């Protein structure tokens, strides 16, 4: 049947069982005011054949004419049991409603819906071969809407300026995106290839989740992908730009590497990794997002960078190769590979373990701040440029640590440096006191004020002191800063696993307060004991800041001062053999305890010769152990009370009766002798309520004859020097 006039009008439903075409004389047009049911052939012959269709479209045969115009202002249904292949299918009347009652198959067609909607009522697949789909909104809303909407494109088909809406959308074949916008509403799974058209830059928006099980890539020009939901990759994903543009938490997972050139979180919304993540040749810019990493997951970044985010986790592993981080905060992480940092705003929180190399990038100097504790089992170093480290927590070094500067910058809690297996910190180590008062400052260490060692320290009389040499085992001990406002900084302790830590178990008695069975605790019970150690002035000049909030036990008698010597004999114990100084609390039974009132004082070794202890009290003569202390289970013990010969020298201790010996009282001027000068000092103050006074030899808070008679006259002429 040939149409030889324009227009030829058909009223009613038309069934083509043979061939419907134009006459060979020219291009002609047929208007069908009903449904067109093709069971045969509809085609052109020589010229073009146009059909204006006002009813439904059925195809069981071959349909290859030039134009089909959809003209109805009512519902038009599509039934394609065989592919439709007209050249152009145009929805020329946008007042109508287009409905698919089967899966739709088009081959070699330019489809233009002119911004109208195609709704799948039955079926859910749009199958395009060598077909262009323009300006349409495709939705899945019928009885089969629980099925995914499937877009299956092949043979250079593409979709342009269109929108697809379904709870679930599946992309198959090669889906080419042309132009912008191209919107997918729902959860999309790409099983084929999602790419851009070969000409120009193209953009697809996914308003929902996007899972890639196939390929997402450019094709000559740029493909941009925007995702407002979650993203998952277990295929190939290497387009130019992938943007997260959600406004709430977005989940990220992958089993294959993400190779998009730029991965950007446009809104800085929260993100969460729920699988291991691998970024290959990807620049990651998260615009300040909180990026939560699941516990013990792995994140690896190769040949790219990551910037502007907070990576939050109970613990995760971060590896890098040929990459760097910039303006990020990373928490509770183990670092592998080559972690390079750029500029100054890179912060690590929680516990950090360096298993690989942490260094500056090749673009310039950088600064890393550790707000928690850091353990280095790998390398912390400069690269081409300087790496500075600021540490607010504790440092443990079991690797190579030789960056430019490492600054301990805590403010409240004590800080600790631990050297494992004698591994030094070669970086210039700096301690910042961070005191807010005072105008003059003094740093002290285990051997006294650091200003006495100008070859080892610089800035010892400022807020900031620096080691001039690597930090090694010999530096083990306690460091702190004091000022002229009587404030003290936090303590900084250097430890070494190669330098044993020991405890000290001493027993000694003071003659003055001894009552025949134990020592009186009158200073304590009358609230006259100071809360801070009293050995800061001459002759001890001990700079330690030991203090308590309250006296920890009712059994405390007084403060004592201990000097530790590593010497071959008591006679060789002098300033050159002293390696540590301690403050302890003396209890009424003669035991010396730490500031908690119960535990033993501790100190660092090693002891290469023998340990000798010099015990000093503010108004009793000091005693030096006559023999080296014995060690058992890490505890060095010595009992001064068991004999006069337990103290080095002649008749240094006094006999307290009952086989016990104690330190002699009466040294008011603290010079190591009991002589007339001490008597004169006592006489000048006798009769006064002492409180806490060096002339109160029996420690009962009063200066009276008991002090003179019981703890001074019997000791006149005795020297402990």
XYZ file of C-alpha atoms in Angstrom:
721
model
C 0.000 0.000 0.000
C 1.550 3.247 -1.192
C 0.652 6.712 -0.010
C 0.677 9.068 -2.967
C -0.820 12.231 -1.499
C -0.210 14.409 1.566
C -1.773 13.970 3.861
C -3.589 10.688 3.541
C -5.812 10.218 6.581
C -6.793 6.944 8.255
C -9.541 6.941 10.893
C -9.580 3.955 13.167
C -7.009 1.346 13.988
C -4.718 0.403 11.104
C -3.189 -3.040 10.807
C -0.323 -3.437 8.338
C -0.021 -7.032 7.245
C 1.769 -6.264 4.003
C 3.792 -3.135 3.210
C 2.947 0.492 3.989
C 5.135 3.026 2.168
C 5.192 6.243 0.166
C 4.736 6.376 -3.598
C 7.925 6.416 -5.650
C 6.947 9.810 -7.039
C 8.009 11.748 -3.902
C 7.865 12.234 -0.152
C 4.410 11.762 1.316
C 2.683 11.856 4.693
C -0.031 9.731 6.308
C -2.082 10.695 9.368
C -3.474 7.832 11.407
C -6.243 8.777 13.865
C -6.090 5.523 15.724
C -3.543 2.863 16.557
C -1.002 1.579 14.063
C -0.317 -2.117 14.319
C 2.543 -3.251 12.124
C 2.751 -6.958 11.352
C 4.429 -6.443 8.031
C 6.667 -3.699 6.677
C 6.529 0.085 7.002
C 9.266 1.760 4.992
C 10.323 4.464 2.566
C 10.785 3.937 -1.097
C 13.140 6.338 -2.882
C 11.746 9.332 -0.997
C 10.694 9.917 2.584
C 7.557 8.573 4.200
C 6.146 10.413 7.247
C 3.493 9.117 9.639
C 1.551 11.316 12.054
C 0.271 8.931 14.707
C -2.599 9.803 17.081
C -3.030 6.373 18.666
C -0.915 3.548 19.978
C 2.141 2.069 18.312
C 2.532 -1.705 17.871
C 5.407 -3.338 16.044
C 5.718 -7.008 15.208
C 7.462 -6.533 11.880
C 9.861 -4.235 10.076
C 9.505 -0.472 10.574
C 12.033 1.691 8.750
C 10.236 4.752 7.337
C 11.647 8.251 7.748
C 9.482 10.070 10.341
C 6.931 9.103 12.960
C 5.335 12.068 14.742
C 3.437 11.389 17.958
C 0.467 13.748 17.804
C -1.989 12.654 20.481
C -2.982 14.854 23.403
C -4.089 11.691 25.216
C -2.327 8.491 26.214
C -0.222 6.808 23.537
C 0.985 3.309 24.276
C 4.062 1.600 22.820
C 4.302 -2.120 22.136
C 7.538 -3.208 20.470
C 7.790 -6.954 19.936
C 10.432 -6.289 17.314
C 12.878 -3.357 17.022
C 11.521 -0.111 15.583
C 13.880 1.475 13.054
C 12.287 4.589 11.630
C 14.816 7.405 11.126
C 13.092 9.894 13.454
C 10.575 9.437 16.250
C 9.362 12.838 17.478
C 6.887 13.644 20.212
C 5.382 16.699 18.544
C 2.442 17.097 20.940
C 3.755 17.469 24.501
C 0.232 17.423 25.943
C 0.028 13.676 25.516
C 1.134 10.860 27.805
C 3.563 8.248 26.493
C 3.440 4.787 28.025
C 5.507 1.678 27.383
C 3.546 -1.560 27.652
C 6.495 -3.786 26.726
C 10.233 -3.533 26.751
C 11.067 -0.973 24.065
C 13.519 -1.736 21.257
C 14.811 0.916 18.845
C 17.489 0.523 16.208
C 18.888 3.358 14.097
C 16.389 5.929 15.418
C 16.703 9.539 16.524
C 14.162 9.826 19.345
C 13.180 13.291 20.558
C 10.552 13.480 23.301
C 10.730 17.272 23.522
C 11.021 17.173 27.361
C 7.992 14.912 27.734
C 7.750 11.764 29.884
C 7.849 8.138 28.830
C 6.411 5.940 31.565
C 6.965 2.184 31.685
C 3.623 0.631 32.625
C 4.583 -2.905 31.616
C 8.152 -3.972 30.896
C 11.132 -2.013 32.093
C 13.861 -2.143 29.455
C 14.817 0.561 26.980
C 17.006 -1.128 24.367
C 18.751 1.202 21.927
C 20.986 0.197 19.030
C 22.596 2.914 16.936
C 19.969 5.214 18.412
C 19.982 8.717 19.859
C 17.568 9.472 22.690
C 16.861 13.201 23.207
C 15.103 15.315 25.773
C 13.035 12.674 27.540
C 12.110 11.753 31.052
C 11.803 7.996 31.468
C 10.115 6.667 34.573
C 9.215 3.223 35.880
C 5.825 3.402 37.581
C 3.568 0.522 36.604
C 2.846 -2.895 38.118
C 6.403 -3.935 37.264
C 7.996 -0.884 38.865
C 9.670 -3.163 41.387
C 11.847 -4.330 38.522
C 14.865 -2.183 37.689
C 14.691 0.215 34.786
C 17.235 -1.148 32.303
C 19.022 1.026 29.742
C 20.750 -1.223 27.217
C 22.653 0.735 24.582
C 24.818 -0.557 21.759
C 26.263 0.346 18.361
C 27.149 3.975 19.173
C 23.804 4.805 20.790
C 23.702 7.763 23.156
C 21.339 9.600 25.481
C 21.195 13.381 25.548
C 19.639 15.903 27.933
C 17.383 13.290 29.461
C 16.271 12.046 32.846
C 15.729 8.498 34.109
C 13.727 7.793 37.255
C 13.338 4.463 39.051
C 14.111 2.974 42.432
C 16.689 0.853 40.648
C 18.371 1.542 37.311
C 20.712 -0.809 35.424
C 23.027 0.386 32.674
C 24.068 -2.221 30.108
C 26.029 -2.181 26.909
C 27.785 1.096 26.125
C 25.867 4.034 27.530
C 27.171 7.227 25.942
C 26.349 10.522 27.664
C 25.935 13.519 25.407
C 25.723 17.028 26.802
C 24.414 18.134 30.165
C 22.387 17.663 32.245
C 21.880 13.917 32.215
C 20.097 12.870 35.384
C 19.614 9.439 36.943
C 17.209 9.379 39.902
C 17.493 6.190 41.932
C 20.124 3.586 42.672
C 22.167 2.903 39.562
C 24.241 -0.179 38.776
C 26.522 0.096 35.767
C 27.077 -3.343 34.267
C 28.430 -2.135 30.951
C 30.390 0.924 29.894
C 29.388 4.431 30.916
C 31.219 7.001 28.851
C 30.942 10.327 27.084
C 30.149 10.955 23.458
C 33.314 11.309 21.332
C 32.836 15.060 20.896
C 32.953 17.587 23.772
C 32.678 17.412 27.553
C 29.713 15.581 29.045
C 28.154 15.280 32.491
C 25.984 12.714 34.257
C 24.233 13.332 37.591
C 23.347 10.400 39.817
C 20.730 11.441 42.370
C 21.092 8.278 44.400
C 23.689 5.532 44.695
C 26.064 4.525 41.920
C 27.622 1.049 41.758
C 30.082 0.327 38.989
C 30.535 -3.298 38.006
C 31.659 -2.434 34.511
C 33.567 0.563 33.155
C 33.229 4.311 33.652
C 35.589 6.237 31.409
C 36.169 9.187 29.130
C 35.970 8.837 25.372
C 38.383 11.333 23.818
C 36.929 14.181 25.901
C 35.987 14.609 29.555
C 33.193 12.734 31.338
C 32.030 14.315 34.597
C 30.132 12.177 37.111
C 28.190 13.685 40.046
C 26.947 11.387 42.824
C 24.612 12.458 45.626
C 24.350 9.010 47.227
C 26.740 6.178 47.946
C 29.369 4.938 45.510
C 30.784 1.480 44.967
C 33.375 0.263 42.466
C 34.279 -3.241 41.474
C 35.118 -2.498 37.871
C 37.179 0.031 35.917
C 36.582 3.681 36.836
C 38.911 6.139 35.144
C 36.940 9.144 33.909
C 38.313 12.647 34.491
C 36.100 14.027 37.251
C 34.006 12.254 39.870
C 32.176 14.563 42.255
C 30.339 13.765 45.460
C 27.595 16.370 45.820
C 25.437 14.860 48.552
C 24.317 16.801 51.592
C 24.334 13.889 54.055
C 26.572 10.918 54.821
C 27.873 9.152 51.702
C 29.288 5.620 51.887
C 32.299 4.651 49.782
C 33.299 1.086 48.960
C 35.369 -0.636 46.304
C 37.018 -3.912 45.437
C 38.916 -2.424 42.505
C 40.996 0.753 42.333
C 39.346 4.091 41.619
C 41.318 5.713 38.806
C 39.258 8.833 38.211
C 41.669 11.744 37.711
C 39.879 13.991 40.216
C 37.746 12.794 43.115
C 36.077 15.794 44.775
C 33.580 16.215 47.600
C 31.909 19.434 46.498
C 29.892 20.132 49.644
C 32.315 18.757 52.216
C 29.578 16.404 53.434
C 30.410 13.452 55.690
C 31.827 10.309 54.126
C 32.393 6.766 55.363
C 34.603 4.031 53.941
C 33.073 0.586 54.460
C 35.729 -1.368 52.563
C 39.385 -1.103 51.682
C 39.976 1.805 49.284
C 42.560 2.128 46.513
C 43.031 5.382 44.588
C 45.324 5.142 41.563
C 46.496 8.319 39.812
C 43.707 10.211 41.569
C 43.758 13.681 43.131
C 41.408 13.653 46.132
C 39.945 16.949 47.382
C 37.314 16.496 50.075
C 36.722 20.165 50.986
C 36.851 19.736 54.745
C 34.752 16.565 54.947
C 34.791 14.226 57.910
C 35.866 10.949 56.324
C 35.237 8.017 58.669
C 37.265 4.896 57.907
C 35.999 1.557 59.174
C 38.171 -0.125 61.797
C 41.345 -1.801 60.466
C 40.501 -0.984 56.841
C 43.227 -0.131 54.337
C 43.402 3.060 52.281
C 46.070 3.253 49.572
C 46.778 6.297 47.388
C 49.104 5.987 44.408
C 50.396 8.842 42.243
C 47.981 11.490 43.489
C 47.180 13.506 46.577
C 44.592 13.839 49.308
C 43.666 17.201 50.787
C 41.222 19.016 53.059
C 39.603 16.303 55.149
C 39.549 14.685 58.567
C 40.114 10.934 58.342
C 38.486 9.502 61.470
C 38.832 5.940 62.707
C 39.382 3.713 65.713
C 42.309 2.478 63.629
C 43.076 2.152 59.924
C 46.072 1.683 57.639
C 47.088 4.430 55.199
C 49.566 3.681 52.438
C 50.955 6.002 49.787
C 53.251 5.781 46.797
C 54.167 8.801 44.698
C 51.503 10.788 46.562
C 51.208 13.452 49.241
C 48.704 14.779 51.750
C 47.844 18.416 52.373
C 45.596 20.168 54.896
C 44.337 16.968 56.462
C 43.733 15.553 59.932
C 44.276 11.810 60.310
C 43.380 9.861 63.453
C 44.519 6.501 64.855
C 46.465 5.325 61.837
C 49.337 3.092 60.818
C 51.322 4.615 57.959
C 52.810 2.438 55.222
C 54.745 3.157 52.050
C 55.880 6.730 51.424
C 53.705 9.245 53.246
C 54.645 12.716 52.055
C 53.220 15.927 53.508
C 52.872 19.375 51.968
C 52.731 22.752 53.742
C 51.873 23.171 57.419
C 48.307 22.143 58.148
C 48.705 18.373 58.477
C 47.624 16.929 61.810
C 47.625 13.420 63.211
C 45.364 12.642 66.163
C 45.106 9.616 68.403
C 47.761 6.913 68.181
C 49.949 6.964 65.074
C 52.389 4.251 64.008
C 54.864 4.948 61.199
C 55.715 1.662 59.483
C 56.937 3.209 56.228
C 58.455 6.621 55.549
C 56.993 9.944 56.683
C 58.628 12.903 54.965
C 58.039 16.237 53.269
C 56.874 16.375 49.662
C 58.955 17.539 46.746
C 57.076 20.862 46.578
C 58.430 22.581 49.697
C 58.950 22.387 53.431
C 56.158 20.958 55.551
C 55.094 20.668 59.182
C 53.299 17.724 60.771
C 51.566 17.985 64.147
C 51.015 14.870 66.260
C 48.253 15.659 68.739
C 48.455 12.164 70.214
C 51.177 9.562 70.551
C 53.450 8.498 67.694
C 55.525 5.332 67.340
C 58.114 5.231 64.576
C 59.056 1.777 63.318
C 60.083 3.094 59.914
C 61.534 6.462 58.996
C 60.672 10.085 59.783
C 62.890 12.228 57.604
C 63.318 15.163 55.266
C 63.150 14.623 51.542
C 64.223 17.360 49.141
C 62.768 19.864 51.594
C 62.545 20.169 55.359
C 60.072 18.247 57.535
C 59.219 19.758 60.922
C 57.414 17.703 63.567
C 55.343 19.174 66.412
C 54.444 16.619 69.078
C 51.800 17.146 71.755
C 51.865 13.549 72.982
C 54.480 10.852 73.532
C 57.161 9.722 71.064
C 58.543 6.213 70.630
C 61.392 5.619 68.193
C 62.214 2.168 66.871
C 63.406 3.288 63.460
C 65.162 6.162 61.736
C 64.203 9.625 62.957
C 66.276 12.326 61.289
C 63.960 15.070 60.071
C 64.984 18.689 60.552
C 63.283 19.527 63.861
C 61.068 17.694 66.351
C 59.381 20.005 68.840
C 57.652 18.748 71.980
C 54.926 21.327 72.419
C 52.516 19.881 74.981
C 50.889 22.115 77.554
C 49.392 20.055 80.373
C 50.169 16.354 80.507
C 53.680 15.042 80.943
C 55.359 13.905 77.733
C 57.580 10.894 77.184
C 60.245 10.010 74.631
C 61.136 6.319 74.443
C 64.137 5.049 72.508
C 63.679 1.396 71.533
C 66.865 -0.651 71.220
C 68.934 2.535 71.610
C 67.568 3.992 68.346
C 68.456 7.727 68.564
C 66.390 10.696 67.440
C 68.839 12.499 65.171
C 66.405 15.308 64.450
C 67.098 18.455 66.450
C 64.818 17.928 69.432
C 63.261 21.001 71.023
C 61.259 21.310 74.230
C 58.802 24.216 74.582
C 57.842 25.051 78.168
C 54.653 26.885 77.158
C 54.634 28.815 80.416
C 52.340 31.832 80.443
C 54.057 33.654 83.323
C 57.544 34.787 84.231
C 60.359 36.652 82.531
C 63.355 34.436 83.303
C 63.470 30.705 82.764
C 65.667 27.739 83.603
C 65.540 24.245 82.154
C 66.681 21.336 84.305
C 67.494 17.742 83.466
C 68.716 14.619 85.236
C 72.171 16.134 85.761
C 70.967 19.551 86.929
C 70.394 22.848 85.159
C 70.958 22.530 81.430
C 72.717 25.902 81.260
C 75.727 24.105 82.769
C 76.064 22.105 79.533
C 76.404 24.662 76.698
C 77.910 22.087 74.360
C 74.779 19.970 74.656
C 71.910 22.461 74.859
C 70.954 25.874 73.537
C 68.202 28.089 74.957
C 68.491 26.558 78.431
C 67.456 29.876 80.006
C 64.537 30.520 77.665
C 61.119 28.946 77.203
C 62.479 26.794 74.374
C 65.510 24.565 74.827
C 67.083 22.550 72.004
C 69.386 19.552 72.044
C 72.559 20.208 70.052
C 73.200 16.499 69.637
C 70.985 13.514 68.858
C 68.821 12.259 71.706
C 70.437 9.022 72.893
C 70.417 6.653 75.847
C 72.686 8.963 77.831
C 69.924 11.585 77.873
C 67.493 9.363 79.803
C 65.797 11.194 82.666
C 63.393 13.966 83.608
C 63.333 17.472 82.076
C 61.283 20.538 82.965
C 61.391 24.341 83.007
C 60.854 26.722 85.943
C 60.593 30.506 86.011
C 60.863 33.514 88.293
C 57.095 33.369 88.913
C 57.630 29.986 90.632
C 55.713 28.184 87.907
C 56.917 24.977 86.327
C 56.246 23.346 83.017
C 55.026 19.826 82.448
C 57.623 17.082 82.841
C 59.273 15.572 79.787
C 60.799 12.148 80.329
C 63.321 10.411 78.105
C 63.337 6.613 78.405
C 65.247 3.866 76.678
C 64.413 0.185 76.508
C 68.156 -0.385 76.623
C 68.364 1.535 79.886
C 66.656 -0.570 82.564
C 64.112 1.020 84.858
C 64.497 0.117 88.496
C 62.864 0.799 91.827
C 64.519 1.855 95.063
C 63.635 0.231 98.394
C 65.304 2.171 101.227
C 64.881 2.039 104.985
C 66.199 4.825 107.244
C 65.319 6.579 110.491
C 65.704 10.195 111.662
C 67.000 10.657 115.181
C 64.887 13.733 115.943
C 61.334 12.360 115.523
C 62.181 8.765 116.558
C 60.181 7.810 119.675
C 61.642 4.391 120.423
C 59.453 2.373 118.081
C 58.755 4.618 115.090
C 58.969 8.225 114.007
C 56.409 10.826 115.015
C 54.268 12.369 112.270
C 53.507 15.628 114.086
C 54.377 17.866 111.128
C 51.893 15.917 109.051
C 49.052 15.735 111.551
C 49.369 19.471 112.296
C 49.229 20.360 108.572
C 52.734 21.851 108.642
C 54.266 19.641 105.966
C 54.697 21.580 102.691
C 53.012 20.215 99.560
C 56.136 20.807 97.439
C 59.634 19.408 97.943
C 61.809 21.728 100.109
C 65.247 21.004 98.588
C 65.275 23.739 95.973
C 67.767 26.054 97.721
C 71.347 25.802 98.971
C 73.090 23.447 99.456
C 70.979 20.992 97.434
C 69.801 23.320 94.642
C 67.498 20.617 93.343
C 65.325 22.092 90.574
C 62.630 19.399 90.613
C 58.978 20.364 90.728
C 57.796 17.399 92.797
C 54.620 18.350 94.618
C 51.373 16.806 95.816
C 47.831 18.126 96.012
C 47.648 16.844 99.574
C 49.908 14.718 101.758
C 49.021 11.203 100.489
C 49.311 9.312 103.792
C 48.968 9.963 107.519
C 52.239 8.011 107.948
C 54.384 10.613 106.153
C 57.085 12.134 108.399
C 58.913 14.473 105.996
C 60.450 14.905 102.548
C 63.892 13.377 101.803
C 66.368 13.992 98.982
C 68.300 11.145 97.291
C 71.403 11.228 95.090
C 72.190 8.136 93.015
C 75.768 7.185 92.065
C 77.128 4.589 89.681
C 80.489 3.923 91.306
C 82.956 1.162 92.029
C 83.015 1.967 95.769
C 81.539 4.366 98.297
C 84.843 6.197 98.449
C 84.722 6.942 94.721
C 81.129 8.189 94.770
C 81.296 11.921 94.003
C 79.771 14.466 91.617
C 81.301 12.708 88.621
C 79.509 9.423 89.427
C 76.097 10.948 90.187
C 73.582 10.083 87.484
C 70.199 10.892 89.024
C 68.463 12.693 91.875
C 65.150 11.764 93.434
C 62.663 13.145 95.910
C 60.866 10.784 98.266
C 58.487 10.787 101.221
C 59.728 9.233 104.464
C 57.144 7.186 106.334
C 57.113 6.627 110.110
C 58.362 3.019 109.761
C 61.473 4.237 107.922
C 60.466 3.324 104.375
C 60.955 5.808 101.537
C 58.081 5.991 99.022
C 57.118 7.918 95.910
C 54.733 10.859 95.902
C 51.649 8.623 95.917
C 52.557 7.602 99.473
C 52.894 3.874 98.775
C 54.869 2.879 95.664
C 58.666 2.698 95.530
C 60.593 5.513 93.795
C 61.835 4.539 90.329
C 64.892 5.479 88.296
C 66.670 4.541 85.071
C 69.846 2.521 84.725
C 72.017 1.069 83.553
C 74.251 0.493 86.537
C 77.672 -0.332 85.113
C 79.556 -0.550 88.425
C 77.499 -0.418 91.622
C 74.590 1.667 92.899
C 75.308 3.864 95.905
C 72.688 6.154 97.465
C 73.335 9.384 99.342
C 70.361 10.265 101.593
C 69.982 13.910 102.637
C 67.563 15.576 105.029
C 67.074 19.281 105.657
C 68.265 19.230 109.343
C 69.874 15.794 109.820
C 73.317 14.711 108.636
C 73.302 12.877 105.334
C 74.377 9.260 104.896
C 75.944 7.446 101.947
C 75.484 3.705 101.611
C 78.696 1.977 102.642
C 78.263 -0.805 100.100
C 76.544 -1.106 96.737
C 72.831 -1.776 96.903
C 71.661 -5.263 96.047
C 69.233 -5.809 93.171
C 66.521 -8.429 92.873
C 63.717 -8.399 90.350
C 64.493 -4.831 89.313
C 64.425 -3.515 92.916
C 67.553 -2.141 94.575
C 67.299 -2.433 98.369
C 69.274 -1.037 101.293
C 68.621 -0.769 105.023
C 70.552 2.003 106.797
C 69.016 1.107 110.185
C 70.570 -2.319 110.653
C 74.030 -1.111 111.722
C 76.218 1.943 112.111
C 78.465 0.605 109.408
C 75.634 0.740 106.880
C 76.602 4.398 106.380
C 79.941 5.162 104.779
C 82.379 6.814 107.191
C 83.086 6.640 110.893
C 80.271 6.908 113.434
C 78.078 8.738 110.903
C 74.824 7.381 112.319
C 73.589 7.386 115.913
C 72.516 4.401 117.978
C 68.745 4.595 118.502
C 68.642 1.466 120.695
C 67.158 -1.903 119.978
C 69.803 -2.564 117.332
C 68.606 0.342 115.154
C 70.613 3.253 113.854
C 69.515 6.567 112.386
C 70.601 9.849 110.835
C 71.949 12.364 113.364
C 69.968 15.570 113.952
C 71.062 19.128 114.655
C 72.403 20.445 111.310
C 70.517 23.748 111.264
C 72.664 25.403 108.581
C 72.649 22.323 106.302
C 76.422 22.298 105.820
C 77.005 18.646 106.757
C 78.412 19.385 110.251
C 76.847 19.761 113.679
C 78.778 22.566 115.362
C 78.487 25.837 117.290
C 76.988 27.623 114.325
C 74.064 25.241 114.401
C 73.673 25.861 118.141
C 73.654 29.627 117.608
C 70.929 29.311 114.988
C 68.861 27.188 117.366
C 69.388 29.649 120.241
C 68.250 32.588 118.117
C 64.935 30.918 117.406
C 64.318 28.972 120.612
C 60.894 29.510 122.114
C 59.177 30.043 118.773
C 56.434 27.971 117.254
C 58.352 26.417 114.415
C 55.778 25.229 111.956
C 58.183 23.862 109.332
C 61.663 25.085 110.377
C 65.158 23.652 110.081
C 65.863 24.271 113.786
C 62.970 22.041 114.807
C 65.213 18.961 114.976
C 62.614 16.621 116.462
C 59.923 17.754 113.983
C 57.266 18.523 116.592
C 56.493 22.052 115.249
C 58.207 23.775 118.257
C 61.755 25.084 118.760
C 62.693 24.271 122.341
C 65.239 22.497 124.588
C 64.122 19.122 123.345
C 65.592 19.958 119.961
C 68.905 20.991 121.525
C 69.182 18.271 124.124
C 67.850 15.304 122.197
C 69.076 15.960 118.681
C 71.971 18.420 118.765
C 74.289 18.369 121.802
C 75.025 14.678 121.434
C 76.085 15.237 117.835
C 78.342 18.297 118.239
C 81.532 17.819 116.306
C 80.097 15.105 114.032
C 80.573 15.642 110.311
C 79.056 13.834 107.354
C 81.259 15.503 104.764
